[in-house]
mmCIF file of C-alpha atoms in Angstrom:
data_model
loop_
_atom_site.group_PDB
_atom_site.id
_atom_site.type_symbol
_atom_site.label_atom_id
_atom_site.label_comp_id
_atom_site.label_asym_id
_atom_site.label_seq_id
_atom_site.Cartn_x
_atom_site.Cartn_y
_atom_site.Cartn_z
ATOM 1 C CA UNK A 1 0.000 0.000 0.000
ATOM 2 C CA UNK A 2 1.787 3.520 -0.767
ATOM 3 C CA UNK A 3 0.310 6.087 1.612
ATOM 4 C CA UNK A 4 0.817 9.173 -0.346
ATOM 5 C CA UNK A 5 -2.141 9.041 -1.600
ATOM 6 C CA UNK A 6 -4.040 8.996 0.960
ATOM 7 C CA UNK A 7 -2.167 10.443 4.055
ATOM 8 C CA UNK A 8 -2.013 14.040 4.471
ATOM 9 C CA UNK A 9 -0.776 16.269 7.637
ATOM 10 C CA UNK A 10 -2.044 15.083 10.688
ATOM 11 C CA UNK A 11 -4.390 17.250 12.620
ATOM 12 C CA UNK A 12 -3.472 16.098 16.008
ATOM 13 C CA UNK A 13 -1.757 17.284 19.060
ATOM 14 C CA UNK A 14 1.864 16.203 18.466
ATOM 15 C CA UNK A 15 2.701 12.937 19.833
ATOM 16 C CA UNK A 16 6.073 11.981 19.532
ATOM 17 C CA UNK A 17 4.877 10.125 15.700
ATOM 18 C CA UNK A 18 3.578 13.351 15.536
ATOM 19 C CA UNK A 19 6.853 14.626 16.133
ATOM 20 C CA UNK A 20 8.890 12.744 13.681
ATOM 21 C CA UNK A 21 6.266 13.316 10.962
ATOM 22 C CA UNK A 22 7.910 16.888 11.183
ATOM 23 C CA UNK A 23 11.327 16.154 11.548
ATOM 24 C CA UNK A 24 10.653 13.901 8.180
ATOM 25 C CA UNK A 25 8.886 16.455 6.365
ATOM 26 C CA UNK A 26 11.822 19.000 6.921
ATOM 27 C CA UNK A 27 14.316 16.913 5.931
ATOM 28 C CA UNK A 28 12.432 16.278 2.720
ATOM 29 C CA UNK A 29 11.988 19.371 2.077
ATOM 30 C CA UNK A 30 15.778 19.642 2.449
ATOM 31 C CA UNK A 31 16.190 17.072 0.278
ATOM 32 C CA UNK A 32 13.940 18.442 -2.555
ATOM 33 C CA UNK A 33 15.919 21.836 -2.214
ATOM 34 C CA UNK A 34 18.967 20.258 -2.449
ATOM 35 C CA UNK A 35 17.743 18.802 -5.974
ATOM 36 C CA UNK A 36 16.831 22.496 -6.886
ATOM 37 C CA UNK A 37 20.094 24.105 -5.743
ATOM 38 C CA UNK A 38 22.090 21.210 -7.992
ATOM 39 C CA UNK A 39 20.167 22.454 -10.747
ATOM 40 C CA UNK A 40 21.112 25.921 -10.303
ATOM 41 C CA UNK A 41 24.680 24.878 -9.615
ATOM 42 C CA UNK A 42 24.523 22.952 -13.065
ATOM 43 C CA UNK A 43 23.343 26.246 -14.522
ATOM 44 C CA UNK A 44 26.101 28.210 -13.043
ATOM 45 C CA UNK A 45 28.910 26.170 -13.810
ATOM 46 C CA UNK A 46 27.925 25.874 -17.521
ATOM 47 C CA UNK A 47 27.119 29.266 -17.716
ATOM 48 C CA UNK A 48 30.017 30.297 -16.218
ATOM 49 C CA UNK A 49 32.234 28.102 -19.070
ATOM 50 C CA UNK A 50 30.518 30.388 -21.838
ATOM 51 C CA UNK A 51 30.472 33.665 -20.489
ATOM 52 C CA UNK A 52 34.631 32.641 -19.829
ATOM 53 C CA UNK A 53 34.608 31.769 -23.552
ATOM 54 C CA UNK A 54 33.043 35.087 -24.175
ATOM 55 C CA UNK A 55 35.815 36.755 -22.251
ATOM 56 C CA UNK A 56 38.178 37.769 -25.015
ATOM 57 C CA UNK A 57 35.520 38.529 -26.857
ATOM 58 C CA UNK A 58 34.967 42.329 -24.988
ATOM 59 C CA UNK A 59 37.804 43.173 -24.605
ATOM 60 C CA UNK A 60 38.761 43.019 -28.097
ATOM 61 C CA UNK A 61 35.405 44.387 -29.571
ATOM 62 C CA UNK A 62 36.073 47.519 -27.487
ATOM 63 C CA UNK A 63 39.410 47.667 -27.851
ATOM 64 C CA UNK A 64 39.048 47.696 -31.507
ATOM 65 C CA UNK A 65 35.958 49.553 -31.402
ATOM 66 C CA UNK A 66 36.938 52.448 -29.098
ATOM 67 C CA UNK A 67 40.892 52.711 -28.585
ATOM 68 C CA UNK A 68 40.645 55.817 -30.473
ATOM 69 C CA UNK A 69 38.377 57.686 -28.685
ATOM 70 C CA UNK A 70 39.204 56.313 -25.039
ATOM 71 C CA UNK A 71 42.142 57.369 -23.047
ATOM 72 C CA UNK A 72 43.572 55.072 -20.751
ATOM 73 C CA UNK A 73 42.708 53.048 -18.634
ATOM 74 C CA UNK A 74 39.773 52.636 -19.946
ATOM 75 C CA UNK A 75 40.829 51.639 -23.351
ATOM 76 C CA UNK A 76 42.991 49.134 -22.222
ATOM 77 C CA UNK A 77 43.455 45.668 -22.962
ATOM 78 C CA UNK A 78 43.063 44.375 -19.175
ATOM 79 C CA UNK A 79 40.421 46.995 -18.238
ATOM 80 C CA UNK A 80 38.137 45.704 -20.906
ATOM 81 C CA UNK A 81 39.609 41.834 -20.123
ATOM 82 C CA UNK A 82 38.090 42.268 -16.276
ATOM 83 C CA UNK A 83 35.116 44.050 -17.213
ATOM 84 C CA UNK A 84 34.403 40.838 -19.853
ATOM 85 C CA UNK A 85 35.608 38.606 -16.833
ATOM 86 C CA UNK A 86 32.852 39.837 -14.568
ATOM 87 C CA UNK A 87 30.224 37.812 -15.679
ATOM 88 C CA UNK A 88 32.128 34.525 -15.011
ATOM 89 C CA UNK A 89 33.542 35.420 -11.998
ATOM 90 C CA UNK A 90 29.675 36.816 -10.457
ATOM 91 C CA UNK A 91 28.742 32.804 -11.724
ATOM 92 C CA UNK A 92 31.514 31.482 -10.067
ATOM 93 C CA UNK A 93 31.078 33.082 -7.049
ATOM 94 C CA UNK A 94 27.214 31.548 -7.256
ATOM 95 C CA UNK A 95 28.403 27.929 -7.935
ATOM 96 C CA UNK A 96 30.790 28.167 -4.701
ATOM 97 C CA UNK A 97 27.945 30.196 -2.635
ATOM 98 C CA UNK A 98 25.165 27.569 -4.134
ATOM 99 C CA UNK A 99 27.912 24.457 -3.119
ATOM 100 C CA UNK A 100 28.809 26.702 0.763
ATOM 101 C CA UNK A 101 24.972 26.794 1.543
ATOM 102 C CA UNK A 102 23.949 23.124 0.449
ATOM 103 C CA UNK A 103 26.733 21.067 2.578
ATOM 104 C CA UNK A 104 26.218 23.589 5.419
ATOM 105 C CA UNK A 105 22.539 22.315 5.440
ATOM 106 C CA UNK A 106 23.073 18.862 5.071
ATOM 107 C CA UNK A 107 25.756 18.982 8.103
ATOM 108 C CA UNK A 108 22.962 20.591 9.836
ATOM 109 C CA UNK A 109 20.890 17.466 8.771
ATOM 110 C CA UNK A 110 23.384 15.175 9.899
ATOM 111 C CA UNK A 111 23.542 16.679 13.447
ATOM 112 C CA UNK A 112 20.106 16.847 13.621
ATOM 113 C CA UNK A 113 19.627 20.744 13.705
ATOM 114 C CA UNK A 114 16.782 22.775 12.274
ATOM 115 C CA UNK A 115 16.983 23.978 8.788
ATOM 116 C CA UNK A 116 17.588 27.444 8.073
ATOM 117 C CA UNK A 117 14.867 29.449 6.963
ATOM 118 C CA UNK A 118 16.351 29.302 3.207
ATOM 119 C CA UNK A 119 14.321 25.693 3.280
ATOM 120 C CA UNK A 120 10.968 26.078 1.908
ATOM 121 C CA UNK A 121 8.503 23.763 3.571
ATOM 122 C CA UNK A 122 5.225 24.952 2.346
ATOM 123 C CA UNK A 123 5.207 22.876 -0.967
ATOM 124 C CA UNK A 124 1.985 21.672 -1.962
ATOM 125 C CA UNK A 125 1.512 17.948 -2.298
ATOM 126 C CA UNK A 126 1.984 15.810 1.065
ATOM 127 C CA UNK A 127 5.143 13.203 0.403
ATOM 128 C CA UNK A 128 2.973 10.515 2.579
ATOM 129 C CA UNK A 129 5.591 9.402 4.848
ATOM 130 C CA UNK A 130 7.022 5.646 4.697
ATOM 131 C CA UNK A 131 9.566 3.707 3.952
ATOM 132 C CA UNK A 132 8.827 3.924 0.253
ATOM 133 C CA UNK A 133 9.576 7.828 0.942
ATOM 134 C CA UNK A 134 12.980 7.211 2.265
ATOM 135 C CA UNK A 135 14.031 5.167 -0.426
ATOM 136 C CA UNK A 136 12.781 7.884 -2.769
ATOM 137 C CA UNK A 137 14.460 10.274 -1.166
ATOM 138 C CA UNK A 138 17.910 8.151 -1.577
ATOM 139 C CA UNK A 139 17.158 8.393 -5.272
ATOM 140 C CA UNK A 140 16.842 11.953 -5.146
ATOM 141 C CA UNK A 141 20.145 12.513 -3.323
ATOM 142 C CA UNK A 142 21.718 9.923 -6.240
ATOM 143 C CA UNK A 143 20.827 12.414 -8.553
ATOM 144 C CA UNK A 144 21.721 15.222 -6.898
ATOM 145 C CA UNK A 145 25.448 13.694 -6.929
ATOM 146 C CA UNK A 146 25.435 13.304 -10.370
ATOM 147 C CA UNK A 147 24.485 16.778 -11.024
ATOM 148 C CA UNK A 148 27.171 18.000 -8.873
ATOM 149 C CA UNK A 149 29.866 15.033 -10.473
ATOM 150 C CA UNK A 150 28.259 16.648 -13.958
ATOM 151 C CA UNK A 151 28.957 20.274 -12.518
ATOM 152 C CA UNK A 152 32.530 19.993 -12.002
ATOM 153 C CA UNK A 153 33.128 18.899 -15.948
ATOM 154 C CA UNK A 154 32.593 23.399 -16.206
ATOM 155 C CA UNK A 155 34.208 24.014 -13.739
ATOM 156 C CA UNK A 156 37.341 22.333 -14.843
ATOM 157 C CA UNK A 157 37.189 23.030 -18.336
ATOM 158 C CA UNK A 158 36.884 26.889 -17.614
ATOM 159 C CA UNK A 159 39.411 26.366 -14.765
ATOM 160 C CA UNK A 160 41.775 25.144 -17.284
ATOM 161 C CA UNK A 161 41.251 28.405 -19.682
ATOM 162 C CA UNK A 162 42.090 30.736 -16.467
ATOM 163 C CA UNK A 163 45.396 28.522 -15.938
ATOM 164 C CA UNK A 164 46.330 28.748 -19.359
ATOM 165 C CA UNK A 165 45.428 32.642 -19.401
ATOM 166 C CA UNK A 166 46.991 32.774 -16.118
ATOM 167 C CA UNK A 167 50.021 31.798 -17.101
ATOM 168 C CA UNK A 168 50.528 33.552 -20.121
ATOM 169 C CA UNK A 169 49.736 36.975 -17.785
ATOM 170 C CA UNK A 170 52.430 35.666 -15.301
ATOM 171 C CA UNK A 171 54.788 35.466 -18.092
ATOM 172 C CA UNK A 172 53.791 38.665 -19.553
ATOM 173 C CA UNK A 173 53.939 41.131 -16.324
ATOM 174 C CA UNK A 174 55.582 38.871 -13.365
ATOM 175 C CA UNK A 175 58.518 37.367 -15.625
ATOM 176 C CA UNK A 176 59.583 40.345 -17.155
ATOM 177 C CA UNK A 177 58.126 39.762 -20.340
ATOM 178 C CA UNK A 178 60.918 39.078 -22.538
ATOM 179 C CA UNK A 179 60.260 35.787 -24.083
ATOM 180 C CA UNK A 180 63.907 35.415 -25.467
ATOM 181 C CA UNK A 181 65.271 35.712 -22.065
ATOM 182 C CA UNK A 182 62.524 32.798 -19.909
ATOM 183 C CA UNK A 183 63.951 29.833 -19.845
ATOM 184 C CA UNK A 184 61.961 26.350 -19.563
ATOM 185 C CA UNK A 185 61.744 26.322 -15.762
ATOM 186 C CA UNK A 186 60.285 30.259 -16.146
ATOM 187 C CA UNK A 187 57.489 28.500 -18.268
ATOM 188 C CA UNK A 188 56.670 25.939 -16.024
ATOM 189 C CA UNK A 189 56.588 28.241 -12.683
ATOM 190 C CA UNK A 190 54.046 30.004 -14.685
ATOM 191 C CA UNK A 191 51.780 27.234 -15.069
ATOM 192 C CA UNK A 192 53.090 25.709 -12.234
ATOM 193 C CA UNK A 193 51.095 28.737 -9.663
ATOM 194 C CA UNK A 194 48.093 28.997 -11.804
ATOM 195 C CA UNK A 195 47.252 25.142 -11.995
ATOM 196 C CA UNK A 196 48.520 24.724 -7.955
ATOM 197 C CA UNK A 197 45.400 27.136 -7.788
ATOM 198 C CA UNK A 198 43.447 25.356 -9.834
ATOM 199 C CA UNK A 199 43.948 22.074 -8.228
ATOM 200 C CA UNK A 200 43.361 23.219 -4.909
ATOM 201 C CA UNK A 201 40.062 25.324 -5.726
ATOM 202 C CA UNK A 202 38.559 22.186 -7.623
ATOM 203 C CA UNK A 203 39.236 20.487 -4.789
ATOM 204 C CA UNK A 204 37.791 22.425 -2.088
ATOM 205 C CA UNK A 205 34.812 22.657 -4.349
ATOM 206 C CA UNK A 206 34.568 18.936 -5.194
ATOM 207 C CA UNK A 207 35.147 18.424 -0.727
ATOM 208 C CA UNK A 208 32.276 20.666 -0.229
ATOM 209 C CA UNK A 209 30.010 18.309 -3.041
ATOM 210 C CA UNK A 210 30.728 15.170 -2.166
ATOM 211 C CA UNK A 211 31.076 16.565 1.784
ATOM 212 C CA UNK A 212 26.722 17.812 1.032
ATOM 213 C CA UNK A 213 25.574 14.315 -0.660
ATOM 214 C CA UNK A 214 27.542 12.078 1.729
ATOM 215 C CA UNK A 215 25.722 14.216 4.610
ATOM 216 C CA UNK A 216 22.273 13.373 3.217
ATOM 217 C CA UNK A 217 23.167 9.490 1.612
ATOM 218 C CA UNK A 218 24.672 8.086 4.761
ATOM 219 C CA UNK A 219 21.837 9.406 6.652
ATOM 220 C CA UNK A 220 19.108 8.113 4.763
ATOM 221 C CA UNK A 221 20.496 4.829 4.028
ATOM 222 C CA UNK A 222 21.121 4.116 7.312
ATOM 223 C CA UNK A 223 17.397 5.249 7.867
ATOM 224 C CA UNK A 224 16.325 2.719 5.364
ATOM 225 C CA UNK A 225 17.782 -0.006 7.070
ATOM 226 C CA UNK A 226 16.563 0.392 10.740
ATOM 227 C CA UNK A 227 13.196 0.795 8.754
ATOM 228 C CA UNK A 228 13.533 -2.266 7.184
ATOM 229 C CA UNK A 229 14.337 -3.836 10.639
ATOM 230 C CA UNK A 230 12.084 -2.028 12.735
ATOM 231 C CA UNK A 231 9.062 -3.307 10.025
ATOM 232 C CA UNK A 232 10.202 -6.842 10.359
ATOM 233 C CA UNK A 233 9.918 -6.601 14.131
ATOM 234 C CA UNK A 234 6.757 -4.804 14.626
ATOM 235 C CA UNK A 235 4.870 -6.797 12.383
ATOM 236 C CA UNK A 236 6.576 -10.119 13.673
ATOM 237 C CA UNK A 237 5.672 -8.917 16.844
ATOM 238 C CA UNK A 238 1.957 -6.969 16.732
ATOM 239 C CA UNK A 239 0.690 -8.543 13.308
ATOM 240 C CA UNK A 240 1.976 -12.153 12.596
ATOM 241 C CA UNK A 241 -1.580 -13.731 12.790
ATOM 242 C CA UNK A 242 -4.840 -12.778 13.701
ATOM 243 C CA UNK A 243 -5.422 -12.863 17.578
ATOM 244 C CA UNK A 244 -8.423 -10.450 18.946
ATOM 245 C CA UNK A 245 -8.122 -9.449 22.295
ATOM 246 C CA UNK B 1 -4.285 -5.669 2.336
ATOM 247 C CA UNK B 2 -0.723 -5.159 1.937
ATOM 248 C CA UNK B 3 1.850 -4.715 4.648
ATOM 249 C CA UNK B 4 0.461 -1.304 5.906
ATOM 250 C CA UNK B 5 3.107 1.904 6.600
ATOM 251 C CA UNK B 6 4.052 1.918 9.816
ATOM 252 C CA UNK B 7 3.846 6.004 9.972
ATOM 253 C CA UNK B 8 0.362 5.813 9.229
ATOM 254 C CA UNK B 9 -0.081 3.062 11.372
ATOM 255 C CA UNK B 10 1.602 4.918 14.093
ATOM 256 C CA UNK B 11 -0.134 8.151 13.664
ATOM 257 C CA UNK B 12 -3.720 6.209 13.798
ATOM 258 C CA UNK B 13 -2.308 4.228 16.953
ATOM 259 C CA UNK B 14 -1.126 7.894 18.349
ATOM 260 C CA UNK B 15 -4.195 9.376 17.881
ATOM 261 C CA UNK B 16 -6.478 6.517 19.549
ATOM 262 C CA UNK B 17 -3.415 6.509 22.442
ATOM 263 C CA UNK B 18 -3.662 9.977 23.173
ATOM 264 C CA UNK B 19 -7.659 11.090 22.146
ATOM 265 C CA UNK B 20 -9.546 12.021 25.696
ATOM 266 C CA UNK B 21 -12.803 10.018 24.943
ATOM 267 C CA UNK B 22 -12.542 7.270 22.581
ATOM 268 C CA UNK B 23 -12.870 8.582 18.712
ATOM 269 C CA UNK B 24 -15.340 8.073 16.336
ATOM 270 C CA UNK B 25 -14.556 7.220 13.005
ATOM 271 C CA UNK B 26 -14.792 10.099 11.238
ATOM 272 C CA UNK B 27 -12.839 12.165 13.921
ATOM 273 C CA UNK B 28 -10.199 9.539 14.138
ATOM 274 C CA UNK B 29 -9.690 10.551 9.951
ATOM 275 C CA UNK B 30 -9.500 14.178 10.832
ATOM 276 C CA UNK B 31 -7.158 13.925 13.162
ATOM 277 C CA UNK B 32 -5.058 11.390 11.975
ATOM 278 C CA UNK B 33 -5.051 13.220 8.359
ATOM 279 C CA UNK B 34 -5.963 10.321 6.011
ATOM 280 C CA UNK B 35 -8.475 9.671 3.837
ATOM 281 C CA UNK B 36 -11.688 7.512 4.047
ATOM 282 C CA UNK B 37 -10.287 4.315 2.053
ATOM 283 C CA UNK B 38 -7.367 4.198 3.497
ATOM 284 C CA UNK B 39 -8.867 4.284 7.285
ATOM 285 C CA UNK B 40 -11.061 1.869 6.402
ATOM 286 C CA UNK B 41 -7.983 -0.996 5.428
ATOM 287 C CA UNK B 42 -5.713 0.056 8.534
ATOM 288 C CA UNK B 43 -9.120 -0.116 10.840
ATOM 289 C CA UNK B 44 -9.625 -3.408 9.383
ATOM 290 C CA UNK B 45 -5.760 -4.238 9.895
ATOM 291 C CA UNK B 46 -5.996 -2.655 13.753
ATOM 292 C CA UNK B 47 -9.415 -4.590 14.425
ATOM 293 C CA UNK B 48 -7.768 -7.881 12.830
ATOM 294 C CA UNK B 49 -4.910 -7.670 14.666
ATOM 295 C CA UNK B 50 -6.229 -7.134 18.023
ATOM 296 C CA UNK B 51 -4.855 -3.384 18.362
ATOM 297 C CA UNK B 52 -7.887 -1.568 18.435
ATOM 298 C CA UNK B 53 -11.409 -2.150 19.191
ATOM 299 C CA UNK B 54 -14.715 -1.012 18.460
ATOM 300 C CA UNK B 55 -17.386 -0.754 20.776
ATOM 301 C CA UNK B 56 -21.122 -0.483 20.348
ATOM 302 C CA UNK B 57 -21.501 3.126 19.827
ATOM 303 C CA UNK B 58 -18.659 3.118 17.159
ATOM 304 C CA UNK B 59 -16.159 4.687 19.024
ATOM 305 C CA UNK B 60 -12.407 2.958 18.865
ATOM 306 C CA UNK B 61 -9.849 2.204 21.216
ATOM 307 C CA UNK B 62 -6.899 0.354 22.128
ATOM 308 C CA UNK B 63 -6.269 -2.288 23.342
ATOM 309 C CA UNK B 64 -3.337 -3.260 25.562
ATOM 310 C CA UNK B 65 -1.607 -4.781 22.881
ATOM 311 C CA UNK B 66 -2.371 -1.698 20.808
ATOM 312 C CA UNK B 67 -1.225 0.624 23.496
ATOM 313 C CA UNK B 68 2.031 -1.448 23.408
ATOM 314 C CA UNK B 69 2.506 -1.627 19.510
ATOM 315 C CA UNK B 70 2.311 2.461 19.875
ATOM 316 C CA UNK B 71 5.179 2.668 22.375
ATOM 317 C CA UNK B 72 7.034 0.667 20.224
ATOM 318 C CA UNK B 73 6.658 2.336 17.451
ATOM 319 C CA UNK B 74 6.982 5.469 18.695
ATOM 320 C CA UNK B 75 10.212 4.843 20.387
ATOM 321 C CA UNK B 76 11.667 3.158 17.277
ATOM 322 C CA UNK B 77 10.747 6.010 14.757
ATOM 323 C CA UNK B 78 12.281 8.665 17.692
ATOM 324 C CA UNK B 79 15.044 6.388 18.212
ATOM 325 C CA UNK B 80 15.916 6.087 14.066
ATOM 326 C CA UNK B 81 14.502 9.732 12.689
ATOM 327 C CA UNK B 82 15.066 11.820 15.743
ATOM 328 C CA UNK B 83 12.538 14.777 16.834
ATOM 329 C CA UNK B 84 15.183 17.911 16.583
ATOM 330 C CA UNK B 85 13.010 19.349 13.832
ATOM 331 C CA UNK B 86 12.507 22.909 13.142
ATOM 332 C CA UNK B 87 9.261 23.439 15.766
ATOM 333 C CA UNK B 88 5.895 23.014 13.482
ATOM 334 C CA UNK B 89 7.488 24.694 10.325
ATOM 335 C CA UNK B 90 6.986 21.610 8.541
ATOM 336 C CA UNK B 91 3.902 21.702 6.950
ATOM 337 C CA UNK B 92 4.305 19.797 3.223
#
């Protein structure tokens, strides 16, 4: 029998059922908003891989454009390079604030706290709470992982473009700029910083992912198996055979 | 009748643990929050199974054995899901 179609929210004085009914509907509802804010991170991140595309784009439309009627700075190369850099780095910023808020709520989960008010409760359509919901909700968290997994494809990709850009800037300004001079090791310090960067932002990124689904999957399946258990009891112990009292 | 969901079972044993006067049918749906059909297969589960009984006026009850299947359930769902929720914000 599946109960979400018939059970709705209780109208009782909490009882402690009554009590976990709650807890169970919040940490749905935590669960469902997790789904929503992978979307929106899988938004970001690709978003933020074509507006870095689009980067060298501005700068050299308004370079070209407008060099001869702007005085510096504002006709210069690297103004009109960060101004076309904005958008990806405002996208960015989303995908790690979308990635910060989502494992902070599932550690709140974890250790049993109360949401923050970011959670929306109020959606319409009762869940019906059983074990069927559980195990639907371990779905929903698999999916949510391989949003984020998908997410980080972006996020590397673009990553990648900024070391490559990166480097070439270090090179340019840091080394001196005289490409006869650099030797080998000069070209590999300058991709050497940039990708150390790289590597180590991925990964904080990619600790704070798999840090939000493990939060939420470790919970639930260990939910689903004391349900399974605690089912096998009660009804071995309250419902094996018909006994009137 | 398939194996019934032990959060609706609990929250019809809750209600019928903790109601003042014995409920009647209809009030036991209202305040346990399901629908018509599906009160009718757990009442005939509860009645089966010796966890809750009917008298002549219609009005239901535990039983002892009922009143014991609620306290452990209720312990076993606190014990697995915990109770630090967010107060009544949860609504669906």
């Amino acid at each position: 029998m599946s109960p979400a179609a018939g059970a709705g929210s209780p109208q009782t004085e909490e009882g402690p059922i009554g009590k976990v009914s709650a807890r169970l509907e919040h940490l749905y509802a935590g669960i469902r908003s997790s789904a929503r804010r992978s979307r929106r991170i899988s938004w970001f991140a690709w978003g933020f891989l074509f507006a870095l595309s689009g980067i060298q784009i501005v700068p050299l439309l308004f370079v070209l454009a407008l060099v001869p009627s702007i005085s510096p700075p504002f006709g210069g190369f690297l103004f009109w390079t960060a101004i076309g850099a904005t958008p990806s780095a405002v996208l960015f910023a989303l995908v790690v604030r979308e990635l910060w808020v989502g494992s902070g709520e599932a550690v709140r989960f974890r250790e049993g706290g109360p949401f923050p008010a970011s959670v929306p409760t109020g959606e319409p359509g009762p869940i019906g709470l059983s074990l069927q919901t559980v195990q639907e909700s371990q779905k929903r968290i698999s999916q949510v992982r391989s949003e984020l997994e998908i997410s980080m494809v972006p996020l590397v990709l673009g990553g990648s473009g900024i070391l490559f850009f990166g480097g070439f800037l270090l090179l340019a300004f840091a080394l001196g700029a005289n490409f006869a001079n650099l030797t080998i090791w000069s070209f590999a310090l300058a991709f050497a910083v940039p990708l150390a960067i790289l590597v180590a932002v991925i990964w904080v990124l990619w600790s704070l992912a798999k840090l939000w689904v493990a939060q939420y999957q470790e919970g639930l399946d260990e939910q689903v198996l004391q349900m399974i258990s605690l089912e096998g009891e009660f009804f071995g112990r309250f419902a094996s055979g018909p006994t009137g009292s | 009748m398939d194996r019934p969901d032990l959060f609706v079972l609990g929250r019809l044993l809750e209600v019928l643990a903790r109601a003042g006067d014995p409920p009647l049918r209809t009030q036991l749906q209202q305040r346990a929050g399901v629908n018509y059909t599906m009160l009718e297969r757990y009442l005939e589960f509860l009645t089966t199974h010796g966890l809750a009984a009917m008298d002549g006026g219609g009005r239901l009850s535990l039983t002892p054995k009922g009143q014991e299947a609620y306290r452990f359930l209720s312990d076993s769902l606190t014990r697995i899901f915990g109770t630090a929720g967010p107060g009544r914000r949860a609504g669906g």
